[in-house]
Short mmCIF file of C-alpha atoms in Angstrom, two decimals:
data_model
loop_
_atom_site.label_atom_id
_atom_site.label_comp_id
_atom_site.label_asym_id
_atom_site.label_seq_id
_atom_site.Cartn_x
_atom_site.Cartn_y
_atom_site.Cartn_z
CA MET J 1325 94.04 -123.25 143.75
CA VAL J 1326 93.06 -126.45 145.39
CA ASN J 1327 91.50 -129.16 143.56
CA VAL J 1328 89.03 -131.57 145.41
CA ARG J 1329 90.22 -134.36 143.39
CA ASP J 1330 93.62 -134.27 144.44
CA HIS J 1331 92.39 -135.09 147.83
CA GLY J 1332 90.22 -138.11 147.10
CA ALA J 1333 86.95 -136.63 145.59
CA ARG J 1334 85.59 -139.13 142.85
CA GLY J 1335 82.67 -136.53 141.37
CA ASP J 1336 80.84 -139.63 140.00
CA GLY J 1337 77.38 -138.81 141.41
CA ALA J 1338 77.69 -142.03 143.60
CA ALA J 1339 80.59 -142.00 145.88
CA ASP J 1340 80.15 -139.98 149.31
CA ASP J 1341 83.09 -137.08 148.51
CA SER J 1342 82.48 -135.21 152.06
CA ALA J 1343 85.75 -136.79 153.42
CA ALA J 1344 87.67 -135.47 150.64
CA VAL J 1345 86.29 -131.99 150.42
CA ARG J 1346 87.27 -131.40 153.86
CA ARG J 1347 90.60 -132.44 153.48
CA ALA J 1348 90.78 -129.73 150.52
CA LEU J 1349 89.37 -126.85 153.01
CA GLU J 1350 91.85 -127.96 155.62
CA VAL J 1351 94.70 -127.76 153.26
CA ALA J 1352 93.21 -124.16 151.88
CA GLN J 1353 93.16 -122.88 155.80
CA ILE J 1354 96.83 -124.10 156.18
CA ARG J 1355 98.11 -121.91 153.25
CA GLY J 1356 96.80 -118.90 155.04
CA GLN J 1357 95.87 -116.97 152.09
CA PRO J 1358 92.67 -116.47 149.75
CA ALA J 1359 92.21 -119.56 148.27
CA THR J 1360 89.91 -121.53 145.63
CA ILE J 1361 88.43 -124.87 145.94
CA TYR J 1362 87.96 -125.92 142.58
CA PHE J 1363 85.49 -128.84 141.44
CA PRO J 1364 86.19 -129.73 138.22
CA ARG J 1365 83.60 -131.56 135.90
CA GLY J 1366 81.60 -133.92 137.91
CA ALA J 1367 78.70 -134.53 140.07
CA TYR J 1368 79.72 -134.10 143.97
CA LEU J 1369 77.86 -135.75 146.69
CA LEU J 1370 78.31 -134.13 150.08
CA ALA J 1371 76.92 -134.40 153.70
CA ALA J 1372 74.94 -131.10 154.88
CA GLY J 1373 77.39 -128.79 156.30
CA THR J 1374 80.57 -130.25 155.26
CA LEU J 1375 81.30 -127.26 152.52
CA THR J 1376 81.78 -124.43 155.17
CA VAL J 1377 83.98 -121.50 154.54
CA PRO J 1378 85.32 -120.35 158.09
CA ALA J 1379 85.17 -116.89 159.26
CA GLY J 1380 88.65 -115.42 158.23
CA HIS J 1381 89.59 -117.25 155.66
CA PRO J 1382 88.10 -116.09 152.28
CA MET J 1383 88.10 -118.87 149.78
CA THR J 1384 86.29 -118.88 146.43
CA ILE J 1385 84.25 -122.36 145.57
CA ARG J 1386 84.47 -122.92 142.03
CA GLY J 1387 83.32 -125.11 139.23
CA ASP J 1388 83.49 -125.88 135.30
CA GLY J 1389 80.24 -124.10 135.27
CA PRO J 1390 76.84 -125.15 136.30
CA ARG J 1391 75.99 -127.62 133.39
CA ALA J 1392 79.20 -129.18 134.50
CA SER J 1393 80.21 -129.12 138.01
CA GLN J 1394 77.37 -130.17 140.27
CA ILE J 1395 77.54 -130.34 144.30
CA SER J 1396 74.43 -132.15 145.93
CA LEU J 1397 73.09 -133.36 149.03
CA ARG J 1398 73.23 -137.02 149.87
CA HIS J 1399 69.61 -138.23 149.32
CA SER J 1400 69.72 -140.12 152.86
CA GLU J 1401 70.97 -136.72 154.33
CA THR J 1402 70.09 -137.00 158.38
CA SER J 1403 71.55 -133.31 159.11
CA ALA J 1404 69.23 -130.14 159.00
CA ASP J 1405 72.75 -127.97 158.23
CA PRO J 1406 73.05 -126.00 154.82
CA LEU J 1407 74.69 -127.70 151.75
CA VAL J 1408 77.17 -124.70 151.56
CA SER J 1409 77.97 -122.01 153.98
CA LEU J 1410 80.09 -118.63 153.46
CA ASN J 1411 81.02 -117.51 157.10
CA ALA J 1412 84.09 -115.29 155.72
CA THR J 1413 84.43 -111.82 154.43
CA PHE J 1414 85.08 -112.07 150.37
CA ALA J 1415 83.91 -115.48 150.28
CA ALA J 1416 82.28 -116.49 146.73
CA VAL J 1417 80.49 -119.48 144.96
CA GLU J 1418 80.83 -119.42 141.04
CA ASN J 1419 80.11 -121.43 137.82
CA LEU J 1420 78.49 -124.58 139.89
CA GLN J 1421 75.17 -126.24 140.31
CA LEU J 1422 73.90 -126.89 143.76
CA ASP J 1423 71.17 -129.11 144.29
CA GLY J 1424 69.36 -130.70 146.86
CA GLY J 1425 69.69 -134.03 145.98
CA GLY J 1426 66.30 -135.50 146.95
CA ALA J 1427 67.19 -134.99 150.77
CA THR J 1428 64.34 -134.11 152.70
CA ARG J 1429 65.36 -132.21 155.60
CA GLU J 1430 65.35 -128.49 156.47
CA ASN J 1431 68.11 -127.87 154.52
CA ASP J 1432 69.19 -124.33 152.62
CA LEU J 1433 71.43 -124.90 149.64
CA LEU J 1434 73.56 -121.72 150.38
CA VAL J 1435 73.89 -119.48 153.39
CA LEU J 1436 75.89 -116.28 153.14
CA ASN J 1437 76.91 -115.01 156.71
CA ALA J 1438 79.19 -112.29 156.21
CA GLY J 1439 79.79 -109.24 154.48
CA TYR J 1440 81.04 -108.70 150.60
CA ASN J 1441 79.92 -112.49 149.80
CA ARG J 1442 79.45 -113.18 146.10
CA VAL J 1443 77.60 -115.67 144.27
CA SER J 1444 77.86 -115.90 140.43
CA ASN J 1445 77.02 -118.02 137.29
CA CYS J 1446 75.19 -120.85 139.32
CA ASN J 1447 72.16 -122.65 139.07
CA LEU J 1448 70.35 -123.84 142.41
CA ASN J 1449 67.65 -126.56 142.57
CA ARG J 1450 65.37 -128.57 144.51
CA ALA J 1451 66.49 -127.06 148.16
CA PRO J 1452 64.76 -128.62 150.92
CA ARG J 1453 64.02 -125.44 152.22
CA THR J 1454 65.66 -122.04 150.80
CA GLY J 1455 67.59 -121.49 147.76
CA ILE J 1456 69.88 -118.86 149.07
CA ALA J 1457 69.51 -117.59 152.63
CA VAL J 1458 71.50 -114.43 153.05
CA GLY J 1459 71.91 -113.21 156.77
CA ARG J 1460 70.65 -116.40 158.10
CA ASP J 1461 73.08 -116.30 161.12
CA SER J 1462 74.94 -113.31 160.86
CA ARG J 1463 74.79 -110.14 158.74
CA SER J 1464 75.89 -110.35 155.17
CA LEU J 1465 76.30 -106.79 154.24
CA ALA J 1466 76.68 -105.78 150.23
CA HIS J 1467 76.64 -109.48 149.24
CA MET J 1468 76.28 -109.86 145.41
CA LEU J 1469 73.88 -112.12 143.28
CA GLU J 1470 74.38 -112.36 139.76
CA ASN J 1471 73.38 -114.72 136.79
CA LEU J 1472 71.42 -116.94 138.85
CA ILE J 1473 68.53 -119.63 138.21
CA VAL J 1474 67.17 -120.93 141.33
CA ARG J 1475 64.11 -123.67 140.84
CA ASP J 1476 61.90 -125.75 142.74
CA CYS J 1477 62.89 -124.84 146.69
CA GLY J 1478 60.61 -126.12 149.36
CA ALA J 1479 60.17 -123.11 150.67
CA TYR J 1480 61.65 -119.62 149.45
CA GLY J 1481 63.92 -119.05 146.25
CA ILE J 1482 65.86 -116.42 147.80
CA ARG J 1483 65.59 -114.94 151.58
CA VAL J 1484 67.27 -112.48 152.85
CA HIS J 1485 66.75 -112.81 156.78
CA GLY J 1486 66.03 -110.08 159.21
CA SER J 1487 64.76 -109.80 162.56
CA ALA J 1488 60.89 -108.70 162.37
CA LYS J 1489 58.86 -106.28 160.31
CA ASN J 1490 60.40 -102.88 159.62
CA GLU J 1491 63.62 -104.05 161.42
CA ASP J 1492 66.53 -105.71 159.54
CA SER J 1493 69.54 -108.01 160.31
CA GLY J 1494 72.02 -105.66 158.64
CA SER J 1495 72.34 -107.70 155.46
CA THR J 1496 71.71 -104.41 153.52
CA ASP J 1497 72.85 -102.85 150.65
CA GLY J 1498 72.96 -106.42 148.37
CA LEU J 1499 73.38 -105.91 144.56
CA TRP J 1500 71.27 -108.46 142.74
CA SER J 1501 71.46 -108.92 138.55
CA ASN J 1502 70.02 -111.28 135.88
CA ILE J 1503 68.29 -113.67 138.57
CA ASP J 1504 65.58 -116.06 137.61
CA VAL J 1505 63.43 -117.82 140.64
CA GLY J 1506 60.55 -120.21 139.76
CA ARG J 1507 58.39 -122.69 141.37
CA SER J 1508 59.40 -121.75 144.96
CA GLY J 1509 56.91 -123.88 147.64
CA LEU J 1510 56.48 -120.11 149.22
CA SER J 1511 57.02 -116.67 147.88
CA GLY J 1512 59.87 -116.56 145.43
CA VAL J 1513 61.88 -113.94 147.16
CA PHE J 1514 61.51 -112.78 150.58
CA LEU J 1515 63.44 -109.77 151.70
CA GLU J 1516 63.23 -108.87 155.58
CA SER J 1517 66.31 -106.79 155.62
CA SER J 1518 66.75 -103.41 153.88
CA SER J 1519 68.28 -101.71 150.87
CA GLN J 1520 68.18 -104.53 148.40
CA ASN J 1521 69.35 -103.16 144.78
CA MET J 1522 67.61 -105.54 142.04
CA SER J 1523 68.01 -105.35 138.23
CA ASN J 1524 66.36 -107.98 135.84
CA VAL J 1525 65.05 -110.05 138.51
CA HIS J 1526 62.34 -112.53 137.40
CA VAL J 1527 60.19 -114.35 139.77
CA TRP J 1528 57.56 -116.85 138.99
CA GLN J 1529 54.98 -119.41 139.85
CA SER J 1530 55.80 -118.94 143.28
CA GLY J 1531 53.47 -120.72 145.94
CA VAL J 1532 52.77 -123.60 144.36
CA ARG J 1533 54.03 -126.55 146.99
CA GLY J 1534 51.46 -126.15 149.50
CA GLY J 1535 52.59 -122.82 151.16
CA ASP J 1536 49.71 -120.63 153.06
CA ASN J 1537 47.61 -117.66 151.27
CA ASN J 1538 49.85 -115.23 152.89
CA ASP J 1539 53.22 -116.56 151.56
CA GLN J 1540 52.43 -117.30 147.74
CA HIS J 1541 53.78 -113.81 146.40
CA GLY J 1542 56.11 -113.03 143.96
CA PHE J 1543 58.02 -110.83 145.91
CA ARG J 1544 57.19 -110.58 149.72
CA ILE J 1545 58.83 -107.50 151.55
CA THR J 1546 58.61 -106.41 155.03
CA SER J 1547 61.50 -104.17 155.05
CA ARG J 1548 62.46 -100.81 153.76
CA THR J 1549 64.31 -98.75 150.72
CA HIS J 1550 64.41 -101.33 148.04
CA ILE J 1551 65.05 -100.71 144.29
CA PHE J 1552 63.58 -102.92 141.66
CA SER J 1553 64.49 -102.10 138.23
CA GLY J 1554 63.27 -104.04 135.18
CA CYS J 1555 61.91 -106.94 137.12
CA GLN J 1556 59.37 -109.29 136.75
CA ALA J 1557 56.53 -110.95 138.79
CA GLU J 1558 54.69 -113.56 136.85
CA LYS J 1559 51.99 -116.00 137.57
CA ASN J 1560 52.51 -116.14 141.42
CA LEU J 1561 49.48 -117.69 143.39
CA GLY J 1562 49.46 -114.82 145.72
CA ASP J 1563 50.38 -111.02 144.70
CA GLY J 1564 53.44 -110.12 142.37
CA PHE J 1565 54.51 -107.52 144.98
CA CYS J 1566 53.59 -107.75 148.49
CA PHE J 1567 54.96 -104.64 150.75
CA GLU J 1568 53.53 -106.45 153.97
CA ALA J 1569 53.20 -104.65 157.32
CA GLY J 1570 54.68 -101.62 156.61
CA GLY J 1571 57.35 -102.84 154.34
CA GLY J 1572 58.56 -100.90 151.30
CA ASP J 1573 58.86 -97.66 152.89
CA GLY J 1574 60.97 -95.33 150.05
CA SER J 1575 61.17 -98.12 147.74
CA ILE J 1576 61.40 -97.85 143.88
CA VAL J 1577 59.55 -100.22 141.40
CA THR J 1578 60.58 -98.85 138.25
CA GLY J 1579 60.58 -100.46 134.70
CA CYS J 1580 58.75 -103.41 135.87
CA ARG J 1581 56.21 -105.85 134.24
CA ILE J 1582 53.74 -107.50 136.92
CA TRP J 1583 51.55 -110.07 135.24
CA GLU J 1584 48.97 -112.88 135.53
CA ASN J 1585 49.54 -113.19 139.50
CA GLY J 1586 46.68 -114.83 141.54
CA GLY J 1587 46.27 -111.97 143.86
CA SER J 1588 46.80 -108.20 143.22
CA GLY J 1589 49.50 -107.20 140.99
CA LEU J 1590 51.21 -104.92 143.88
CA THR J 1591 50.17 -104.61 147.39
CA GLY J 1592 51.41 -101.97 150.16
CA GLU J 1593 50.41 -102.41 153.59
CA ARG J 1594 50.56 -99.23 155.51
CA THR J 1595 53.51 -98.55 153.08
CA ARG J 1596 55.07 -94.96 152.85
CA HIS J 1597 56.65 -92.74 150.06
CA LEU J 1598 56.61 -95.87 147.41
CA THR J 1599 57.47 -94.76 144.06
CA LEU J 1600 56.13 -96.78 140.70
CA ALA J 1601 57.26 -95.66 137.67
CA GLY J 1602 56.78 -96.91 134.01
CA SER J 1603 55.64 -100.18 135.35
CA THR J 1604 53.00 -102.37 133.87
CA PHE J 1605 50.12 -104.52 135.74
CA THR J 1606 48.47 -106.90 133.52
CA ARG J 1607 45.46 -109.65 134.06
CA ASN J 1608 46.26 -110.16 137.52
CA GLY J 1609 43.63 -111.41 140.14
CA ARG J 1610 43.03 -114.97 138.65
CA THR J 1611 41.80 -116.48 141.81
CA ASN J 1612 38.83 -113.97 141.59
CA VAL J 1613 37.19 -115.50 138.39
CA GLY J 1614 34.57 -118.15 137.65
CA GLY J 1615 31.09 -118.41 138.87
CA SER J 1616 32.49 -116.56 142.24
CA ALA J 1617 33.75 -113.50 140.28
CA SER J 1618 33.41 -110.35 142.28
CA ALA J 1619 33.87 -107.19 140.37
CA ASP J 1620 34.49 -105.02 143.80
CA ALA J 1621 37.06 -107.39 145.27
CA VAL J 1622 40.21 -105.32 146.20
CA SER J 1623 42.21 -108.32 146.41
CA ALA J 1624 42.52 -108.48 142.95
CA ALA J 1625 43.29 -104.91 141.81
CA ALA J 1626 46.48 -104.05 139.61
CA ILE J 1627 47.45 -101.60 142.69
CA ARG J 1628 46.24 -101.87 146.23
CA ASN J 1629 47.19 -99.37 148.75
CA ASP J 1630 46.13 -100.45 151.82
CA GLY J 1631 46.29 -97.36 154.23
CA GLY J 1632 49.68 -96.33 152.80
CA ASP J 1633 50.96 -92.62 152.33
CA ALA J 1634 52.67 -90.32 149.61
CA TRP J 1635 52.70 -92.99 146.80
CA THR J 1636 54.21 -91.67 143.62
CA ILE J 1637 52.53 -93.39 140.45
CA MET J 1638 54.07 -92.16 137.58
CA GLY J 1639 53.62 -93.53 133.78
CA CYS J 1640 52.01 -96.95 134.45
CA SER J 1641 49.57 -98.72 132.71
CA ALA J 1642 46.86 -101.51 134.25
CA TRP J 1643 45.01 -103.01 132.00
CA ASP J 1644 43.14 -106.32 131.44
CA ASP J 1645 41.15 -108.20 128.54
CA ALA J 1646 38.81 -111.10 128.07
CA VAL J 1647 41.50 -113.33 126.62
CA GLU J 1648 41.41 -116.75 128.32
CA LEU J 1649 44.40 -117.58 130.20
CA SER J 1650 45.66 -121.19 130.38
CA ALA J 1651 47.98 -122.60 133.18
CA LEU J 1652 51.48 -122.49 133.00
CA TRP J 1653 52.94 -125.50 131.39
CA VAL J 1654 55.32 -127.67 133.74
CA PRO J 1655 56.99 -131.00 132.87
CA GLU J 1656 55.12 -134.17 132.97
CA ASN J 1657 57.71 -135.25 135.82
CA SER J 1658 57.36 -132.17 138.07
CA GLU J 1659 55.66 -132.25 141.16
CA THR J 1660 54.61 -129.05 140.87
CA PRO J 1661 50.83 -128.50 140.32
CA GLU J 1662 49.70 -126.13 137.51
CA LEU J 1663 48.37 -122.48 138.17
CA PRO J 1664 44.79 -122.26 138.09
CA SER J 1665 43.64 -120.76 134.70
CA ARG J 1666 40.75 -118.47 134.38
CA GLY J 1667 37.65 -118.18 131.35
CA ALA J 1668 37.54 -115.20 129.04
CA THR J 1669 36.79 -112.82 131.73
CA MET J 1670 38.55 -109.94 133.03
CA SER J 1671 39.76 -110.57 136.39
CA GLN J 1672 41.83 -107.22 137.35
CA THR J 1673 39.28 -105.61 139.37
CA PHE J 1674 40.54 -101.87 139.80
CA ALA J 1675 43.48 -100.28 138.54
CA TYR J 1676 44.11 -98.54 141.70
CA VAL J 1677 42.58 -99.34 145.16
CA GLU J 1678 43.39 -97.00 148.10
CA THR J 1679 41.77 -97.61 151.74
CA GLY J 1680 42.06 -94.87 154.53
CA ASP J 1681 40.89 -91.40 154.04
CA THR J 1682 44.26 -89.50 154.72
CA GLY J 1683 46.41 -90.96 151.96
CA ARG J 1684 48.05 -88.14 149.86
CA SER J 1685 49.14 -90.10 146.91
CA VAL J 1686 49.83 -88.56 143.60
CA ILE J 1687 48.93 -90.51 139.91
CA THR J 1688 50.15 -88.74 136.73
CA GLY J 1689 50.87 -89.42 133.36
CA GLY J 1690 49.40 -93.29 133.30
CA VAL J 1691 46.84 -95.11 131.61
CA PHE J 1692 43.95 -96.67 133.67
CA ARG J 1693 41.04 -97.19 131.56
CA ALA J 1694 38.02 -98.02 133.30
CA GLU J 1695 36.67 -100.19 130.78
CA GLU J 1696 39.81 -102.39 130.91
CA GLN J 1697 39.02 -103.38 134.46
CA LEU J 1698 36.33 -105.98 135.53
CA SER J 1699 34.32 -103.47 137.72
CA GLY J 1700 34.23 -101.01 134.96
CA ILE J 1701 35.75 -98.43 137.52
CA SER J 1702 39.47 -97.29 137.23
CA ILE J 1703 40.02 -95.83 140.75
CA ARG J 1704 38.57 -96.76 144.01
CA THR J 1705 39.46 -94.70 147.04
CA GLU J 1706 38.36 -93.55 150.35
CA SER J 1707 40.61 -90.50 150.56
CA ALA J 1708 40.03 -87.08 149.14
CA LEU J 1709 43.37 -86.26 148.90
CA LEU J 1710 44.45 -88.39 145.91
CA ARG J 1711 45.97 -86.43 143.52
CA VAL J 1712 45.47 -87.67 139.48
CA SER J 1713 46.60 -85.89 136.68
CA ALA J 1714 47.44 -86.51 132.74
CA THR J 1715 46.22 -89.98 133.46
CA ASP J 1716 43.52 -91.94 130.99
CA LEU J 1717 40.68 -93.09 132.84
CA GLY J 1718 38.70 -94.01 129.94
CA GLU J 1719 35.08 -93.83 130.76
CA ASP J 1720 35.93 -92.67 134.35
CA ASP J 1721 37.47 -89.17 132.82
CA ILE J 1722 34.16 -87.65 133.64
CA PRO J 1723 32.31 -89.55 136.40
CA THR J 1724 28.73 -89.43 137.58
CA VAL J 1725 27.16 -88.47 140.91
CA THR J 1726 23.85 -88.92 142.12
CA ALA J 1727 22.06 -85.54 143.68
CA ALA J 1728 21.70 -86.01 147.33
CA SER J 1729 21.71 -83.40 150.24
CA THR J 1730 25.43 -84.63 150.46
CA ILE J 1731 27.57 -85.51 147.96
CA THR J 1732 31.17 -87.01 147.95
CA LEU J 1733 33.01 -86.35 144.77
CA PRO J 1734 35.79 -88.48 143.23
CA PRO J 1735 39.06 -87.07 143.77
CA TRP J 1736 40.68 -87.48 140.55
CA ALA J 1737 37.97 -85.41 138.03
CA ASP J 1738 38.17 -81.84 137.13
CA VAL J 1739 34.47 -82.13 135.73
CA VAL J 1740 32.11 -84.30 137.76
CA ARG J 1741 28.35 -84.72 136.23
CA VAL J 1742 25.49 -84.52 138.66
CA LYS J 1743 21.95 -86.69 137.91
CA GLY J 1744 18.88 -86.25 139.84
CA SER J 1745 16.48 -83.75 141.33
CA GLN J 1746 17.28 -83.41 144.96
CA ALA J 1747 19.23 -80.28 146.06
CA VAL J 1748 22.60 -80.35 147.37
CA SER J 1749 23.45 -78.49 150.13
CA LYS J 1750 26.90 -80.07 151.19
CA ILE J 1751 29.83 -81.52 149.79
CA ALA J 1752 32.40 -83.98 151.47
CA PRO J 1753 35.82 -82.39 152.13
CA GLY J 1754 38.12 -82.27 149.20
CA ARG J 1755 41.75 -81.73 148.95
CA PRO J 1756 42.68 -78.08 149.40
CA GLY J 1757 43.16 -75.99 146.17
CA ARG J 1758 41.16 -78.42 143.96
CA ILE J 1759 39.05 -76.66 141.48
CA VAL J 1760 36.05 -78.81 140.09
CA SER J 1761 33.21 -78.12 137.79
CA LEU J 1762 29.72 -79.67 138.22
CA VAL J 1763 27.82 -80.22 135.25
CA PHE J 1764 24.07 -80.78 135.78
CA ASP J 1765 23.10 -82.92 132.88
CA ASN J 1766 19.27 -82.60 133.25
CA GLY J 1767 17.42 -79.46 134.21
CA THR J 1768 16.47 -79.92 138.02
CA THR J 1769 14.38 -78.05 140.41
CA GLY J 1770 17.09 -79.18 143.27
CA GLY J 1771 20.23 -77.61 142.14
CA MET J 1772 22.37 -76.53 144.96
CA SER J 1773 21.81 -74.64 148.09
CA GLU J 1774 24.29 -72.58 150.54
CA GLY J 1775 25.30 -74.46 153.47
CA THR J 1776 27.69 -74.26 156.15
CA ASP J 1777 30.26 -75.93 154.39
CA LEU J 1778 29.16 -74.81 150.88
CA GLN J 1779 29.48 -70.97 150.20
CA MET J 1780 27.79 -69.61 147.20
CA ASN J 1781 26.33 -66.57 145.78
CA GLY J 1782 22.75 -67.51 146.38
CA ALA J 1783 21.03 -70.47 145.71
CA PHE J 1784 21.80 -72.20 142.33
CA LYS J 1785 18.65 -73.41 139.98
CA PRO J 1786 20.47 -74.73 136.73
CA GLY J 1787 18.79 -75.93 133.57
CA ALA J 1788 19.98 -78.40 131.22
CA GLY J 1789 24.01 -78.21 131.07
CA GLY J 1790 24.27 -75.87 133.64
CA SER J 1791 27.46 -75.61 135.55
CA ILE J 1792 29.08 -74.33 138.96
CA ASN J 1793 32.83 -73.87 139.59
CA LEU J 1794 33.91 -74.76 143.07
CA VAL J 1795 37.34 -74.50 144.86
CA SER J 1796 37.97 -76.37 148.17
CA LEU J 1797 39.63 -75.02 150.91
CA GLY J 1798 39.81 -78.46 152.83
CA THR J 1799 36.29 -78.66 154.73
CA LYS J 1800 34.72 -75.82 152.68
CA TRP J 1801 33.91 -75.32 149.21
CA LEU J 1802 33.35 -71.75 147.85
CA GLU J 1803 31.76 -70.69 144.43
CA ILE J 1804 34.26 -69.42 141.77
CA ALA J 1805 31.48 -69.13 138.99
CA ARG J 1806 28.37 -70.28 137.34
CA SER J 1807 26.79 -70.99 134.10
CA SER J 1808 22.65 -71.73 134.22
#
């Protein structure tokens, strides 16, 4: 163990301890073995770039706890280098508080640039840019982040760097547990590299320091195959989870709570094979309230699938109510503005929205009651291939369509009511193998007549309550039975 005080560090919160820390690092390298750089209780001011663990020299940077040992950037910092950088495999930071110290450059507080880097039991506050930047300059395979509090960062709370969109930097297989990220300027967590495994990560009030509207989410993800377990996305200005531009393929969101976000609870743009299990989506879409409230705004849905495919949504609940929401309380001396509140009006427009007509997603075992959404509709979809089973849709359980020469059936119901007097001769294509009963509520002279895509046992002229059972072959519907 190399004690920085033995090399001249004062830790009084006033003196510049950069030279002393550089001497301690040199001694640790000379010893030629894994070493610990120890910061006893105190407040240490350092120049950016001073505390850099060099490649080939695994070291642990350790304090007496985040309430006792603090390392800060100098207020007058002129360099944009990070406060702490780990460039050696198996290097670690533990039991410390890292602070931006009021610096105004583009400094990250902590950068992980090597494999198996670990950060444990630390607080990171007031980063001029990002709190923890993983893989910023080189790959950080299998990094570990545990028991962390990240607050008031100018940009991201935590960012795993990657090259672009679905490609990544190789900073994969990260293990994250028990992390709280709050009041970030941009999105709280930004994942550009694949396969991060997260447990108990709480992200709240992101995007409050002037970030643009496309980067104010709780979790922003542009890479593949992540696991989110027991996480919360709360009161972020954008979406709770945003799987952007094809990101999120093969990801799992399980046992999460996603609530009171400004946009959708969860959005996936062209995301494939996303699994949502046992998660709750509550009161999202607060930007869609007041005089400009729109009941059909898809940007305020609980779950929004924009052109994705093969989603599995199991045991999830999406609900809202007429309770007035207040803005999140922030300290009087905080520079963070309060989040917008809403009136006593439901803001979550739909439980589930799906765009694109080719998606083959499945919803099962959930509660998506229509009357608990602002629009009064539980599901809005352009795909006839959506499969919904064992799900409470409330007033949408038995939907109604208006009779016309061509009708389109909602894809989730086994029974559909038909109202009106016009004869139906064509039904839009449905999911192959789907069986549906059409119930004609009122006696009608219209009924149904056979057409190219509707094969029946003769014309159907039902009385009030008459029904006909059909099976879909994809582009065609065939009659199974009727009761007039």
